[in-house]
CSV table of N, CA, C and O in Angstrom, one decimal:
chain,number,residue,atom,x,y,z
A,1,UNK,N,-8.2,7.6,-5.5
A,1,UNK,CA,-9.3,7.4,-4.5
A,1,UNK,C,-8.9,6.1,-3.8
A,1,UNK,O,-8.4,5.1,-4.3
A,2,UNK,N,-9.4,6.3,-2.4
A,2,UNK,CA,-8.7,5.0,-1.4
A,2,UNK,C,-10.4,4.5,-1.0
A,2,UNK,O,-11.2,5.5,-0.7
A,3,UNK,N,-10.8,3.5,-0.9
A,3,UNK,CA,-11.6,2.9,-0.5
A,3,UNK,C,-11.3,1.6,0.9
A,3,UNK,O,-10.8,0.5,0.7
A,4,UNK,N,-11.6,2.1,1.8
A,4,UNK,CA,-11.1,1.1,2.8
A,4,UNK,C,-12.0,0.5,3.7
A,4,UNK,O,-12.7,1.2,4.4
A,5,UNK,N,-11.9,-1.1,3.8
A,5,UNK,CA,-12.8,-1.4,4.8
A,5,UNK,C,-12.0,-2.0,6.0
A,5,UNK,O,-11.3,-3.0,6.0
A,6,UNK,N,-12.3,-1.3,7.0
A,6,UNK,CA,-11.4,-2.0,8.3
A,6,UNK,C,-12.6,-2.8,9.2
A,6,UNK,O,-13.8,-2.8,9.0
A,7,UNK,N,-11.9,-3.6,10.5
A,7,UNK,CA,-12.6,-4.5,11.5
A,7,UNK,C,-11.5,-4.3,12.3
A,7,UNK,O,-10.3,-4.4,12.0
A,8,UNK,N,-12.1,-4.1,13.4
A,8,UNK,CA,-11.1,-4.1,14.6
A,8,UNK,C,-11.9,-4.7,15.5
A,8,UNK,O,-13.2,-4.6,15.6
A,9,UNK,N,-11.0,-5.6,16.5
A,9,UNK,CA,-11.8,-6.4,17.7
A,9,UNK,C,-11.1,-6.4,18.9
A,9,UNK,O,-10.1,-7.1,18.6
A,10,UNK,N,-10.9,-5.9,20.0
A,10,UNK,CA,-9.9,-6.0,20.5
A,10,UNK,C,-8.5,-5.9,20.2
A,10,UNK,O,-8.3,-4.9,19.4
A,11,UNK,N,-7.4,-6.5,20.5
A,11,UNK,CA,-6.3,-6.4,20.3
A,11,UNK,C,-6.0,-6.5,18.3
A,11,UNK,O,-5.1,-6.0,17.7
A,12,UNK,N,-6.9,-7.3,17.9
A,12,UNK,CA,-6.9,-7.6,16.2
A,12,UNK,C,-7.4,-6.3,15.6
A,12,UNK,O,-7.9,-5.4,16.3
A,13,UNK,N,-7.2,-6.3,14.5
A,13,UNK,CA,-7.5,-5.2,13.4
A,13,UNK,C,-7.4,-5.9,12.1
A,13,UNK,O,-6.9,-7.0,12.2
A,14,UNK,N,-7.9,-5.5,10.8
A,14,UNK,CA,-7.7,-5.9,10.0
A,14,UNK,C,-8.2,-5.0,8.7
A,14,UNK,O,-8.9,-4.0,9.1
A,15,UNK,N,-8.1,-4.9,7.5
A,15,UNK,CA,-8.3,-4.2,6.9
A,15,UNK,C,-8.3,-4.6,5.1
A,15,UNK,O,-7.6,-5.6,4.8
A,16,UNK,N,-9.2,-3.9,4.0
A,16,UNK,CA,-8.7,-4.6,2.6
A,16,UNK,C,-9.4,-2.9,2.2
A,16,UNK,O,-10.3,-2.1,2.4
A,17,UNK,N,-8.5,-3.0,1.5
A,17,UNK,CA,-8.4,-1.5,0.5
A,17,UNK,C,-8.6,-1.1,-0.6
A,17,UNK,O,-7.4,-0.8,-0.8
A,18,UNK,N,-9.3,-0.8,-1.9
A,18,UNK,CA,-9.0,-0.9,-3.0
A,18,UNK,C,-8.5,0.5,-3.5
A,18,UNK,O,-9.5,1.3,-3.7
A,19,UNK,N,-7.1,1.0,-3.8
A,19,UNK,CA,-6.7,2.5,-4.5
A,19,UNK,C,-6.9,2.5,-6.0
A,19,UNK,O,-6.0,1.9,-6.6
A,20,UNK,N,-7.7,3.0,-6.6
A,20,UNK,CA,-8.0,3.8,-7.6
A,20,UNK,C,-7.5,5.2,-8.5
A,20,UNK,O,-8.4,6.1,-8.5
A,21,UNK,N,-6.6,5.4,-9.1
A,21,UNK,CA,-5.9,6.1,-9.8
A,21,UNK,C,-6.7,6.7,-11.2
A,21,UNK,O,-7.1,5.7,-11.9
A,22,UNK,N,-6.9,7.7,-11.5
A,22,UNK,CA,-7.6,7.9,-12.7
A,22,UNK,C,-6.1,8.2,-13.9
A,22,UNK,O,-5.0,8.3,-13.5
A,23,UNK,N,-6.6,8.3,-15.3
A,23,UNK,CA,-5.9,8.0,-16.2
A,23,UNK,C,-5.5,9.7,-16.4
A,23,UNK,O,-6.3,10.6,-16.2
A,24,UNK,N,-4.6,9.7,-16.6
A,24,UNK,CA,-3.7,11.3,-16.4
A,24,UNK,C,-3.6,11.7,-18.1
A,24,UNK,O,-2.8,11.2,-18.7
A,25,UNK,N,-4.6,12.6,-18.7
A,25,UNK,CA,-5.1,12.3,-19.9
A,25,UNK,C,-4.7,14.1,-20.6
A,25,UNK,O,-4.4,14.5,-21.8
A,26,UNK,N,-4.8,14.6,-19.4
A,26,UNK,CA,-4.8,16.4,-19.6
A,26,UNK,C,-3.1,16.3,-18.7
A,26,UNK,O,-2.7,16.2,-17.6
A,27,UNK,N,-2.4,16.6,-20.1
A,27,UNK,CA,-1.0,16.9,-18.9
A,27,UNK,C,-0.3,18.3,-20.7
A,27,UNK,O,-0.9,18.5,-21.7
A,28,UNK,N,1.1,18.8,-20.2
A,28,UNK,CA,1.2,19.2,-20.6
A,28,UNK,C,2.5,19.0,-21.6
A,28,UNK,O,3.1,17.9,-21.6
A,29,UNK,N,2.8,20.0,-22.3
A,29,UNK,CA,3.1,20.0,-23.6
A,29,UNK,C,4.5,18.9,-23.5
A,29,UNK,O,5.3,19.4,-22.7
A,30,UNK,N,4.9,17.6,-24.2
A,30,UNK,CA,6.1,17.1,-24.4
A,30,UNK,C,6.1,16.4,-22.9
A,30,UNK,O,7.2,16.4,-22.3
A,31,UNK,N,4.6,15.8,-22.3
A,31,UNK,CA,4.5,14.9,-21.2
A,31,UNK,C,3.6,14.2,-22.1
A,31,UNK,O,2.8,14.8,-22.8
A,32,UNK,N,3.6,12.8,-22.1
A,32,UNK,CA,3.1,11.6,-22.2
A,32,UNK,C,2.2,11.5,-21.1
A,32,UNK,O,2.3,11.8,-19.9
A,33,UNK,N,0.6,10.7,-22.1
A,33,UNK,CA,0.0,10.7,-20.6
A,33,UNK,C,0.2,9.2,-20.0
A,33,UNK,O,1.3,8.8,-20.2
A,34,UNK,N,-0.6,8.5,-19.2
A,34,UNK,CA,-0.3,7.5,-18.2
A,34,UNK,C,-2.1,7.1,-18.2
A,34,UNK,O,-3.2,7.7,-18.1
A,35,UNK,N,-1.7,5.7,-18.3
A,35,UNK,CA,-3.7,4.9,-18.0
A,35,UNK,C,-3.5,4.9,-16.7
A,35,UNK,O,-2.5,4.9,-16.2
A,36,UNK,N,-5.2,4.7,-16.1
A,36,UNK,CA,-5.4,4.3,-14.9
A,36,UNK,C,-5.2,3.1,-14.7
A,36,UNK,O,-5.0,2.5,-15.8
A,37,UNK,N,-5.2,2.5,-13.9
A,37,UNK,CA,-5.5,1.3,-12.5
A,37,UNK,C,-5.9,1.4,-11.7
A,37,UNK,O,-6.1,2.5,-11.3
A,38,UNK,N,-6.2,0.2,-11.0
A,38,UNK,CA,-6.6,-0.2,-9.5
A,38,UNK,C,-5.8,-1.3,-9.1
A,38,UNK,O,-5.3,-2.1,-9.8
A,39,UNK,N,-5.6,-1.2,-7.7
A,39,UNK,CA,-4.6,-2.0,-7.1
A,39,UNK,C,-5.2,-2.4,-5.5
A,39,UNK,O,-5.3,-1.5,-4.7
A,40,UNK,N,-5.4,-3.6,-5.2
A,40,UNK,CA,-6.0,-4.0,-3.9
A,40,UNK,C,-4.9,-4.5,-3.0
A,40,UNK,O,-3.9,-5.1,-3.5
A,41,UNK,N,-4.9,-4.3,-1.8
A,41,UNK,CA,-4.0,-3.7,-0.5
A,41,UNK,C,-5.0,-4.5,0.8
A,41,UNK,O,-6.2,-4.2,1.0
A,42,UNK,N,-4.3,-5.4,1.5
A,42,UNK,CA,-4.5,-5.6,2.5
A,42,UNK,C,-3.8,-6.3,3.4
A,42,UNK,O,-2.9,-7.0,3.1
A,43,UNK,N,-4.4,-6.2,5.1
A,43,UNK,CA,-3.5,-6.0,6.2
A,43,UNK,C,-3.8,-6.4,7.3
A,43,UNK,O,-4.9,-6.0,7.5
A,44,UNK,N,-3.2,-7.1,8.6
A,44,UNK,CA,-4.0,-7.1,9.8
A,44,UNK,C,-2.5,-6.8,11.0
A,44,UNK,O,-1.4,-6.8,10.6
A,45,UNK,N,-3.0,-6.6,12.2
A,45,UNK,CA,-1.9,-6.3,13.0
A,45,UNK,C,-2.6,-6.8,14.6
A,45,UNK,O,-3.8,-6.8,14.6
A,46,UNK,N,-2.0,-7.0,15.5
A,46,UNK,CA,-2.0,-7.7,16.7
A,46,UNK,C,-1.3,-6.7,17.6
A,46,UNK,O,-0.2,-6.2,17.5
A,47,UNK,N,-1.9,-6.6,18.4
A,47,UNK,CA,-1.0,-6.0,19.7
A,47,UNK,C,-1.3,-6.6,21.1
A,47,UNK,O,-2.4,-7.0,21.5
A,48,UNK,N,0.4,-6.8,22.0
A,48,UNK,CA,-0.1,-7.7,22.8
A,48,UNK,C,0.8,-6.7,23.6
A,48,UNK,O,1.4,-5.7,23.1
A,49,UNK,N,0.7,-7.1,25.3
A,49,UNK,CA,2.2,-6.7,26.3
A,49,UNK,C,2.7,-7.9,26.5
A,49,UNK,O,2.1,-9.0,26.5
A,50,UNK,N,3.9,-7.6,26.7
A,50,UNK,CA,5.1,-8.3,27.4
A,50,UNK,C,5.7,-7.7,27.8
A,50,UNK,O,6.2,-6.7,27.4
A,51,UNK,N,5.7,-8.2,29.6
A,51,UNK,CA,5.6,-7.2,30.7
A,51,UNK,C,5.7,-5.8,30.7
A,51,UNK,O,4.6,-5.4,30.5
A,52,UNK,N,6.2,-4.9,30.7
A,52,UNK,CA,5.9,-3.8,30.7
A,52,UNK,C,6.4,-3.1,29.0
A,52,UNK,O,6.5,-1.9,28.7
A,53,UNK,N,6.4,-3.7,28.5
A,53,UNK,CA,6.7,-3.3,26.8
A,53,UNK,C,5.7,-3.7,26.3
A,53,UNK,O,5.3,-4.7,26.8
A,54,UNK,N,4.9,-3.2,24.9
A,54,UNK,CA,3.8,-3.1,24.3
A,54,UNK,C,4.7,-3.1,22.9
A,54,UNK,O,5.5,-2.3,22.5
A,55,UNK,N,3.7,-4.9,22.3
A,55,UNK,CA,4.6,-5.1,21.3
A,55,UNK,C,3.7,-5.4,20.0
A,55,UNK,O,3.4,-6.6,20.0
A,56,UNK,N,3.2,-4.8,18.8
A,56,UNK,CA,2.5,-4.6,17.6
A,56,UNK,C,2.9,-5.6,16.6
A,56,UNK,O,3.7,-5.0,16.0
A,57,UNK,N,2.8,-6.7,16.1
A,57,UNK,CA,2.8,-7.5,14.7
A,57,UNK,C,1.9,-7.0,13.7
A,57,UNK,O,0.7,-6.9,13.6
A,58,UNK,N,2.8,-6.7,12.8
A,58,UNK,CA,1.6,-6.4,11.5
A,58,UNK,C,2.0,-6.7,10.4
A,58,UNK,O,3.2,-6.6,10.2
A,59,UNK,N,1.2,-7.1,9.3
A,59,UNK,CA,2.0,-8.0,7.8
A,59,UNK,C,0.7,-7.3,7.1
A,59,UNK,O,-0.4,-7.2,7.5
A,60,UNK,N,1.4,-7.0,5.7
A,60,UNK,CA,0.7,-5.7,5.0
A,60,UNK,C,0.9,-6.7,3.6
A,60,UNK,O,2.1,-7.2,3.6
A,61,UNK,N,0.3,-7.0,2.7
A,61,UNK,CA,0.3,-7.2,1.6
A,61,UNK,C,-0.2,-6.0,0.4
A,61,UNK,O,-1.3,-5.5,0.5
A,62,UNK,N,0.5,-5.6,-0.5
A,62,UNK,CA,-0.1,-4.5,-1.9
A,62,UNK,C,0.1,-5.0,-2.6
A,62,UNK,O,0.9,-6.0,-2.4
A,63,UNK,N,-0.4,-4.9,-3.5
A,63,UNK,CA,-0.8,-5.0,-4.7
A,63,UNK,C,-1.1,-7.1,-4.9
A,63,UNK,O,-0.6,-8.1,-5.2
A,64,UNK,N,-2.5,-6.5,-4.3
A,64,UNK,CA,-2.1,-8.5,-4.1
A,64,UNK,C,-2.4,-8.9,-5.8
A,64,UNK,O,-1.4,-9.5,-6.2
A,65,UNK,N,-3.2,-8.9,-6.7
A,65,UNK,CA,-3.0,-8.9,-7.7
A,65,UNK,C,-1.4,-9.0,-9.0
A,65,UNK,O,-1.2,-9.7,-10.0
A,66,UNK,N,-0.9,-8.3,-8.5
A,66,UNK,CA,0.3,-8.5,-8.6
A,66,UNK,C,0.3,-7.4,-10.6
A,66,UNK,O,0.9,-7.7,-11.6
A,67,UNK,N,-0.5,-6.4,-10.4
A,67,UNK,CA,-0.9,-5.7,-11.4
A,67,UNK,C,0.3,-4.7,-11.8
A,67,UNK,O,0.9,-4.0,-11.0
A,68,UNK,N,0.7,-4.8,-13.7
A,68,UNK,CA,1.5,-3.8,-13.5
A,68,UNK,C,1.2,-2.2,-14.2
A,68,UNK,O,0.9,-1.7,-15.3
A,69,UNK,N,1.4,-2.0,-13.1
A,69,UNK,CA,1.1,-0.5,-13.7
A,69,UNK,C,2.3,0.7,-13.4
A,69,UNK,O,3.4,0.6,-12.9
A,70,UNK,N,1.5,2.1,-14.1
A,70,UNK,CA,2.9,3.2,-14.0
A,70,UNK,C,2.3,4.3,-13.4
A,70,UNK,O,1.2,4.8,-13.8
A,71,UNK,N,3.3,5.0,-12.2
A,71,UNK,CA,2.6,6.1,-11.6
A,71,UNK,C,3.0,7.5,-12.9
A,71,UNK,O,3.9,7.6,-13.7
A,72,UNK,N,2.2,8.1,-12.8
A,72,UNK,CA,2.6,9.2,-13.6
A,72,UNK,C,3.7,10.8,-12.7
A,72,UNK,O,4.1,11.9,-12.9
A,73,UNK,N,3.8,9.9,-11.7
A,73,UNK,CA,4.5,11.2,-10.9
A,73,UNK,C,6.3,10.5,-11.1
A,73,UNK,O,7.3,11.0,-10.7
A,74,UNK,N,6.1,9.2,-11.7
A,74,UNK,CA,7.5,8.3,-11.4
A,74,UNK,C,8.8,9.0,-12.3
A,74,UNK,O,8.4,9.6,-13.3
A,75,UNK,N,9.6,9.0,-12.2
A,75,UNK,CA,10.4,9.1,-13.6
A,75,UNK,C,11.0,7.5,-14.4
A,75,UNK,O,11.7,7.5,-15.4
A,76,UNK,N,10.3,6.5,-13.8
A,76,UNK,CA,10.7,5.3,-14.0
A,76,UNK,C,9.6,5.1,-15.6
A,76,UNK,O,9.9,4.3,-16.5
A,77,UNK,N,8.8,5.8,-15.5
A,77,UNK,CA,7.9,5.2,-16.7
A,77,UNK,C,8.0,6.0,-17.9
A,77,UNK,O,7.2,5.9,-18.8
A,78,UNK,N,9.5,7.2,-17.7
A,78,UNK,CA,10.3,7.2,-19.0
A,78,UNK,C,10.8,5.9,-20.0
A,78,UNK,O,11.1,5.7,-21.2
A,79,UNK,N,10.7,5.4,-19.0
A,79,UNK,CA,12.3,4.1,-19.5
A,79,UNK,C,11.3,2.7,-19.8
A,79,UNK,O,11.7,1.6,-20.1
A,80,UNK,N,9.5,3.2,-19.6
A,80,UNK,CA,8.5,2.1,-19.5
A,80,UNK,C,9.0,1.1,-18.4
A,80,UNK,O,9.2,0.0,-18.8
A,81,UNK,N,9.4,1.2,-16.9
A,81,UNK,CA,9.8,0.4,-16.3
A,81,UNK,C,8.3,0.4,-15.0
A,81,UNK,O,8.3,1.5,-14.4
A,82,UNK,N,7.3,-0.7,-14.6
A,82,UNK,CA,6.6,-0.3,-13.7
A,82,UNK,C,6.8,-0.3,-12.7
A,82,UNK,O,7.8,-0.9,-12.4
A,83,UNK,N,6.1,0.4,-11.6
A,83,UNK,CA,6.5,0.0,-10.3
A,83,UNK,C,6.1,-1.1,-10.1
A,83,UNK,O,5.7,-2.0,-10.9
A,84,UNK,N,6.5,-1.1,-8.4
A,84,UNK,CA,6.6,-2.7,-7.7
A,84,UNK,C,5.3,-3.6,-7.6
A,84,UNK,O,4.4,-3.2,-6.9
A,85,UNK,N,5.4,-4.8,-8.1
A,85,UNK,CA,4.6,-5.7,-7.7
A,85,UNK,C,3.9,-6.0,-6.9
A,85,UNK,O,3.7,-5.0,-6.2
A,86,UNK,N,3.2,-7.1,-6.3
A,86,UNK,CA,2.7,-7.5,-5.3
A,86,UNK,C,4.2,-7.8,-4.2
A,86,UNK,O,5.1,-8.4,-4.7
A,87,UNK,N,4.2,-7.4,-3.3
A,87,UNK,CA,4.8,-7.1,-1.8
A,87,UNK,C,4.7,-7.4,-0.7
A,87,UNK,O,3.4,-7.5,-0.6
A,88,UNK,N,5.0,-7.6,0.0
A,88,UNK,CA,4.7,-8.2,1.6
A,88,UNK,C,5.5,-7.5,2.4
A,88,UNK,O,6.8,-7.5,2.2
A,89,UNK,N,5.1,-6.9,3.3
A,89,UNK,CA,5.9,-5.9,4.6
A,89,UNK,C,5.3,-6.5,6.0
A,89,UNK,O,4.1,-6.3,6.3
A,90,UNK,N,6.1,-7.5,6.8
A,90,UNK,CA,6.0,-7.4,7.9
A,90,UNK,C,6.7,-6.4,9.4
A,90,UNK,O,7.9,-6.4,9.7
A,91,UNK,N,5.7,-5.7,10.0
A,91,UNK,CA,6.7,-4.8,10.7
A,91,UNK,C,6.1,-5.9,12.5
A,91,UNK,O,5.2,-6.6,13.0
A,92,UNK,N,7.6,-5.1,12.9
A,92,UNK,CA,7.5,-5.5,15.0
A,92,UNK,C,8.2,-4.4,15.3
A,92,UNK,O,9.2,-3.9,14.9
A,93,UNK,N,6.7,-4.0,16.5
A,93,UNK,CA,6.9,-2.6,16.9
A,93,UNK,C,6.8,-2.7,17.9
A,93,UNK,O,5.6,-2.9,18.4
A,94,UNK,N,8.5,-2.5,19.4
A,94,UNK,CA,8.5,-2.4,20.3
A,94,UNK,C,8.3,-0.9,21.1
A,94,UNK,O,9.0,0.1,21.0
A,95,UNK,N,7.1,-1.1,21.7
A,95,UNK,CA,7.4,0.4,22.4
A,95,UNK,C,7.3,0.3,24.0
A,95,UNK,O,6.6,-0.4,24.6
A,96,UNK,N,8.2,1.1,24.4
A,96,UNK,CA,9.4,1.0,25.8
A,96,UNK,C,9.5,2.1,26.2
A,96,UNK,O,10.2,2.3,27.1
């Protein structure tokens, strides 16, 4: 489950998320199950022009907690290895 609260004002946006995962408890024969977690996600992005090109900034932080947990769809949490940490993605989006 994704729970999201956004604000947008003009050119600004912004956003904080909390994803929710339930614990995978019913699986089948010679699968291991997997606990849940939660993991908080947030984000803001800018859009401006420059002269005739329209140019987007946006910086995304997940998992700000920096929580470790295991997807159950992974094959990494054979080997008990979690996914990724807290993260930072800045994107620049020229469009022309």
């Amino acid at each position: 489950m994704r729970n999201t609260l956004e604000w947008e004002s003009g050119k600004w946006r912004a956003y904080i998320e909390c994803q929710s995962v339930a614990a995978q408890n019913r699986v089948c024969i010679n699968e291991d199950t997997t606990p849940g977690y939660s993991l908080f996600h947030t984000g803001g992005s800018v859009d401006f022009n420059l002269g005739r090109y329209r140019i987007s900034l946006q910086l995304t932080a997940n998992n700000l907690l920096n929580k470790p947990y295991m997807s159950h769809i992974s094959f990494y949490r054979k080997v008990f290895l979690p996914e990724s940490g807290r993260n930072f993605l800045t994107t620049i989006r020229l469009t022309f």
